[in-house]
PDB file of C-alpha atoms in Angstrom:
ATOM      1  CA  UNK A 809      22.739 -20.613  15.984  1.00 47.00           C
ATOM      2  CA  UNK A 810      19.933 -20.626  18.836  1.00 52.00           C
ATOM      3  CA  UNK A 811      16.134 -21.597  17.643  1.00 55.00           C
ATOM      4  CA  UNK A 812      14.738 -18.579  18.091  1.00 46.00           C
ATOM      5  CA  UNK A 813      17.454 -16.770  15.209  1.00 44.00           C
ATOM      6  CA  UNK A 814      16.905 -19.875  12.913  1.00 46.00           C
ATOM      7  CA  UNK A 815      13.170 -18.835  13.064  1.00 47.00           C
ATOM      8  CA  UNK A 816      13.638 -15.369  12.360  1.00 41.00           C
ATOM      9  CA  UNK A 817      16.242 -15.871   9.083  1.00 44.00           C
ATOM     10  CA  UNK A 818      13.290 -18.537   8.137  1.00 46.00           C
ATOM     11  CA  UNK A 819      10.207 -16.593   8.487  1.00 40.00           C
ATOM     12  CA  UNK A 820       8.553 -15.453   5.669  1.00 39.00           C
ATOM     13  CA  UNK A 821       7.622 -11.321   5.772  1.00 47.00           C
ATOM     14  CA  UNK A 822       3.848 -10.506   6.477  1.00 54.00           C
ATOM     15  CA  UNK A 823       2.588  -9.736   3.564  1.00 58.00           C
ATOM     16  CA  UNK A 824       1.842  -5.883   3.470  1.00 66.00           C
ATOM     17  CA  UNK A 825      -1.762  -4.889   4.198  1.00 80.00           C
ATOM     18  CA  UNK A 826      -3.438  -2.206   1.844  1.00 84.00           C
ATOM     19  CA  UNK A 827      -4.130   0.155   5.283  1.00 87.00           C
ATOM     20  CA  UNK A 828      -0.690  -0.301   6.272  1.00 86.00           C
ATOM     21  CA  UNK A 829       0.551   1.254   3.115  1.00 89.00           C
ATOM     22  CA  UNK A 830      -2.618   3.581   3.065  1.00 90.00           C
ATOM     23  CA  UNK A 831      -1.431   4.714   6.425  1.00 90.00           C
ATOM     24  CA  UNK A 832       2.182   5.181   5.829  1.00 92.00           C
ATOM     25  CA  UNK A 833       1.780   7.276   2.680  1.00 93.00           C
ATOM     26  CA  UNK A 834      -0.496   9.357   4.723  1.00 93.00           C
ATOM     27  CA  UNK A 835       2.218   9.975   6.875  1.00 93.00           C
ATOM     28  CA  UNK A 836       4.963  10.513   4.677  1.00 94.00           C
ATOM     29  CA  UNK A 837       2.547  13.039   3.246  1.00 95.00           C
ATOM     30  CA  UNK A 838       2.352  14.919   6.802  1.00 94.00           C
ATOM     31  CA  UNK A 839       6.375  14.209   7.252  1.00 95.00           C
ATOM     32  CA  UNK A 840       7.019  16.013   3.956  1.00 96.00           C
ATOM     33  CA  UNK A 841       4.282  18.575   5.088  1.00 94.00           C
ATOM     34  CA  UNK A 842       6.068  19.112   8.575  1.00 94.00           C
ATOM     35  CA  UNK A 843       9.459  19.552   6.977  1.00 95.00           C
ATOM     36  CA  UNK A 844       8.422  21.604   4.230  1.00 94.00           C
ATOM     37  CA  UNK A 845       6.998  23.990   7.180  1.00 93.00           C
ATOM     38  CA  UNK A 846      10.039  23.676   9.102  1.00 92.00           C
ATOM     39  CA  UNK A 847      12.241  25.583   6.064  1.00 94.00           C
ATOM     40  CA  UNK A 848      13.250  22.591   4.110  1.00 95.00           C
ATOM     41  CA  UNK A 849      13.809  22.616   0.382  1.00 95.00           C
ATOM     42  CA  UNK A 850      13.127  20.375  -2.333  1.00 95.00           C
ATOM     43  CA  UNK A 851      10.824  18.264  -0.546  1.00 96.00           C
ATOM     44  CA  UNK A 852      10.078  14.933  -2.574  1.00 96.00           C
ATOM     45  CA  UNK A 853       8.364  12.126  -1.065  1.00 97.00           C
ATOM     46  CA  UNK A 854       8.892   8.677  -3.138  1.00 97.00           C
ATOM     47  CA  UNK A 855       6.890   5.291  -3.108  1.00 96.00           C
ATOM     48  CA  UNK A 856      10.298   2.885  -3.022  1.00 96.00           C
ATOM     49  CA  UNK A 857       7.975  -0.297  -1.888  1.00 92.00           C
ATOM     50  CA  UNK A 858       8.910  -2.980  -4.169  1.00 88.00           C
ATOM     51  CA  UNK A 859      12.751  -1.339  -4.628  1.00 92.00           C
ATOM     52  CA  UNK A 860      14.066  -1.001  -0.855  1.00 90.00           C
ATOM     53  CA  UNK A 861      13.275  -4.480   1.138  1.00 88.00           C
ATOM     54  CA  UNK A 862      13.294  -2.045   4.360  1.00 88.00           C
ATOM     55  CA  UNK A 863      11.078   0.913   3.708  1.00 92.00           C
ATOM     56  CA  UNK A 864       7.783   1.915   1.465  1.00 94.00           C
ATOM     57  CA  UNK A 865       8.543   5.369   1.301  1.00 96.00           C
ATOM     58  CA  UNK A 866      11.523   8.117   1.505  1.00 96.00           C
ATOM     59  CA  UNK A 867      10.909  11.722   1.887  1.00 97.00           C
ATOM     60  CA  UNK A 868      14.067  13.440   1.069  1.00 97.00           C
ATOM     61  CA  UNK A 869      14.437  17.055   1.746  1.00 97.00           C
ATOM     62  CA  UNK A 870      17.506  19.538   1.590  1.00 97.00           C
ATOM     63  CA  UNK A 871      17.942  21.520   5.314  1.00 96.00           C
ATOM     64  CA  UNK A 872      19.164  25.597   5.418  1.00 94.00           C
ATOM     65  CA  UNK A 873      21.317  24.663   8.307  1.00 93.00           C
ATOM     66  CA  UNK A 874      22.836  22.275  11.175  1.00 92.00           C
ATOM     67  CA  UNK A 875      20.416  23.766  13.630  1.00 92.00           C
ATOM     68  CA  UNK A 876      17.119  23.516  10.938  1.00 94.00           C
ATOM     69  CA  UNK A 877      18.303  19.972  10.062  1.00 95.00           C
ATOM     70  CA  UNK A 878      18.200  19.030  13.982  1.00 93.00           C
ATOM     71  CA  UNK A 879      15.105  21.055  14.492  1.00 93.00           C
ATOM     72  CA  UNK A 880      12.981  19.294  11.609  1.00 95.00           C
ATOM     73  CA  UNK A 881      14.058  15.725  12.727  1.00 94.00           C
ATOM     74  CA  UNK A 882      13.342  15.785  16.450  1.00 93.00           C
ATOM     75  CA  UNK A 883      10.100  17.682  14.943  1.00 94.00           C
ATOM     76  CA  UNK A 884       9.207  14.778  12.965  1.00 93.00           C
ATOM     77  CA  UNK A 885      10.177  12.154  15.678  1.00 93.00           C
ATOM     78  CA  UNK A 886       7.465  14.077  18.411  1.00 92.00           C
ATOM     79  CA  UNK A 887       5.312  14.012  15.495  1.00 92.00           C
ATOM     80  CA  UNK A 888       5.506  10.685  14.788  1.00 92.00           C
ATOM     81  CA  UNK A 889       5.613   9.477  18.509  1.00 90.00           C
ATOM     82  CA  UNK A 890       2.468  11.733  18.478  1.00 90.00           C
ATOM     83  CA  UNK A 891       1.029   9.634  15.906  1.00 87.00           C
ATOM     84  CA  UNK A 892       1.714   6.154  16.938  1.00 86.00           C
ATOM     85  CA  UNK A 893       5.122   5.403  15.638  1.00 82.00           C
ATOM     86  CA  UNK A 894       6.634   4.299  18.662  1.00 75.00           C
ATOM     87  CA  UNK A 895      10.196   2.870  17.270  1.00 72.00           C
ATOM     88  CA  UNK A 896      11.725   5.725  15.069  1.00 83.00           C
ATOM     89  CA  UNK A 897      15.578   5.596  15.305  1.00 88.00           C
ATOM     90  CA  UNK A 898      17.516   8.650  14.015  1.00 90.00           C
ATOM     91  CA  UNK A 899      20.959   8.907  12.466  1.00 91.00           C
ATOM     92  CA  UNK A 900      23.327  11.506  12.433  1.00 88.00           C
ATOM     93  CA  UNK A 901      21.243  13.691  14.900  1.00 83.00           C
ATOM     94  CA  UNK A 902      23.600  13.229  17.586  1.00 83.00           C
ATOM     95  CA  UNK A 903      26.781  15.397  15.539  1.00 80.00           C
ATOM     96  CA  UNK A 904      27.037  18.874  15.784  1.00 78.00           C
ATOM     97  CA  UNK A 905      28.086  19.503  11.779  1.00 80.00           C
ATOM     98  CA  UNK A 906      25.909  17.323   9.903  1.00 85.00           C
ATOM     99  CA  UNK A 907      25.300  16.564   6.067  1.00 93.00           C
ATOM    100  CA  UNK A 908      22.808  13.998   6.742  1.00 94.00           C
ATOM    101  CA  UNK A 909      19.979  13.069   9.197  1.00 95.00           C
ATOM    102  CA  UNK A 910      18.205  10.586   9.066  1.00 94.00           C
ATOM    103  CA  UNK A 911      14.597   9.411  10.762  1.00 94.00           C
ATOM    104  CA  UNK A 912      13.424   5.842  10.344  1.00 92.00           C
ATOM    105  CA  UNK A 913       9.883   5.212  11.411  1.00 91.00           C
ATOM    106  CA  UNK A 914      10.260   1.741   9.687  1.00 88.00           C
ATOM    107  CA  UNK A 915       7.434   2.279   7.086  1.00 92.00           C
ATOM    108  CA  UNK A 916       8.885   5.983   6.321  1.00 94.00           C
ATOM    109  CA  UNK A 917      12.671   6.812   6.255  1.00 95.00           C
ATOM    110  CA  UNK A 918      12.891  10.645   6.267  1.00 96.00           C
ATOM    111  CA  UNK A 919      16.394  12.499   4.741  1.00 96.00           C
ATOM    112  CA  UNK A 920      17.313  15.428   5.048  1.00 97.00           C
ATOM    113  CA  UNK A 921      20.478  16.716   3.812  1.00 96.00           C
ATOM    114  CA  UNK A 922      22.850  19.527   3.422  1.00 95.00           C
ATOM    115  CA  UNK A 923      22.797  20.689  -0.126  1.00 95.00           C
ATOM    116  CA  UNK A 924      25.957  19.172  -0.751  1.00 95.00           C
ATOM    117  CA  UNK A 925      25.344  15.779   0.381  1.00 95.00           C
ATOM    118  CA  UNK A 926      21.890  16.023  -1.331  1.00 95.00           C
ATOM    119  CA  UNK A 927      24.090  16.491  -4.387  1.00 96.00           C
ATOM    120  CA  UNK A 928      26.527  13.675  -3.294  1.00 96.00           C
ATOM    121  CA  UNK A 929      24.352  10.990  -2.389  1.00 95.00           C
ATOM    122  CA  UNK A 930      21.929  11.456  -4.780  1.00 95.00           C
ATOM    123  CA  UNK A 931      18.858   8.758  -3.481  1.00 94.00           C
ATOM    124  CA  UNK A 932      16.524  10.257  -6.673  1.00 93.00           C
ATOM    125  CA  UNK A 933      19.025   8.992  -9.198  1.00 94.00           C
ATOM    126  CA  UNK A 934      19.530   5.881  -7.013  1.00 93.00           C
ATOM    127  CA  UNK A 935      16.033   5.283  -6.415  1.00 94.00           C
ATOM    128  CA  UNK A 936      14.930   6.504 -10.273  1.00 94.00           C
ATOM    129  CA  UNK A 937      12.371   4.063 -10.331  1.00 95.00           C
ATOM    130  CA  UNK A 938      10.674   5.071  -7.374  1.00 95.00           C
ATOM    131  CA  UNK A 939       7.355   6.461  -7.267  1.00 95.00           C
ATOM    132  CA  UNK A 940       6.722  10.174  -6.833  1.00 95.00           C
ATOM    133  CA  UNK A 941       4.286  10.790  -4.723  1.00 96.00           C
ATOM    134  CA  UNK A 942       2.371  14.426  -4.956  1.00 93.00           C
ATOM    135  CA  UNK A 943       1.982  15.238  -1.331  1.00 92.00           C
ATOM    136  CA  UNK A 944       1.873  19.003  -1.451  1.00 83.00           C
ATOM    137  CA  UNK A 945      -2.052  19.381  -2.590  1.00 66.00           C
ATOM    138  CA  UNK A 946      -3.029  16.179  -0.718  1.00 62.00           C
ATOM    139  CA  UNK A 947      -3.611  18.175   2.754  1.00 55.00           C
ATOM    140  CA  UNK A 948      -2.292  21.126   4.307  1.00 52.00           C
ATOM    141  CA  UNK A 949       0.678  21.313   6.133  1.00 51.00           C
ATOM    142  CA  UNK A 950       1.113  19.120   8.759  1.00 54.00           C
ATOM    143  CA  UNK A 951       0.202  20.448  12.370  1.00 57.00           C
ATOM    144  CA  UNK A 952       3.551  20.888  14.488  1.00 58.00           C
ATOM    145  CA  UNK A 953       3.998  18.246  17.607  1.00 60.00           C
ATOM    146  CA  UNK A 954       2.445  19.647  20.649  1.00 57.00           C
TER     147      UNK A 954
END
């Protein structure tokens, strides 16, 4: 094991600032806006900070289609690039008949599902006690990427 990987498994997390999490529920807010303007379903955005040791906050939606499901991810990816999330890594955008996308801007994971896999996977159940987070009278929907 080099020095430099000892370091890393020894290193203690930052502790979270209160404008870091300000600003990332602000943006899962605008995610959840963005995809709920882009035809998604059943948007829910949950506070999972304190549950997931990767994440604050999941929005979850359910997509119409393959094409909608790609559409609303590289959507919120420009967005967030747009925004000053530089490192957001997708999932499952790459396959032509999906069930699940995924978008990780490290502070905010965005799902979106098929309704089946929605049903399958279930995160609200797994993540019951997350959080909800009302996001749909907190702004107006989120501008789309330019």
């Amino acid at each position: 094991m080099t020095e430099k990987t000892k370091e890393l498994r020894t290193r203690k997390p930052e502790p979270e600032s209160p404008q870091r999490k300000a600003a990332a529920r602000l943006f899962a807010i605008e995610v959840a806006a963005l995809a709920a303007d882009t035809r998604c379903t059943n948007v829910l955005v949950l506070d999972v900070s304190g549950l997931s040791p990767v994440t604050d906050f999941f929005v979850i939606a359910t997509g119409t289609s393959n094409r909608q499901m790609h559409t609303v991810v590289t959507d919120i990816v420009e967005y967030a690039h747009a925004n000053g999330y530089k490192s957001v890594a997708t999932a499952g955008l790459d396959s032509t008949i999906v069930q699940w996308i995924l978008a990780d801007a490290i502070d905010v994971i965005f799902h979106v599902f098929s309704e089946s896999a929605r049903a399958f996977y279930d995160l609200e159940t797994l993540y019951a006690d997350a959080k909800p987070v009302e996001w749909s009278s907190h702004r107006p929907a989120a501008p789309k990427p330019a």
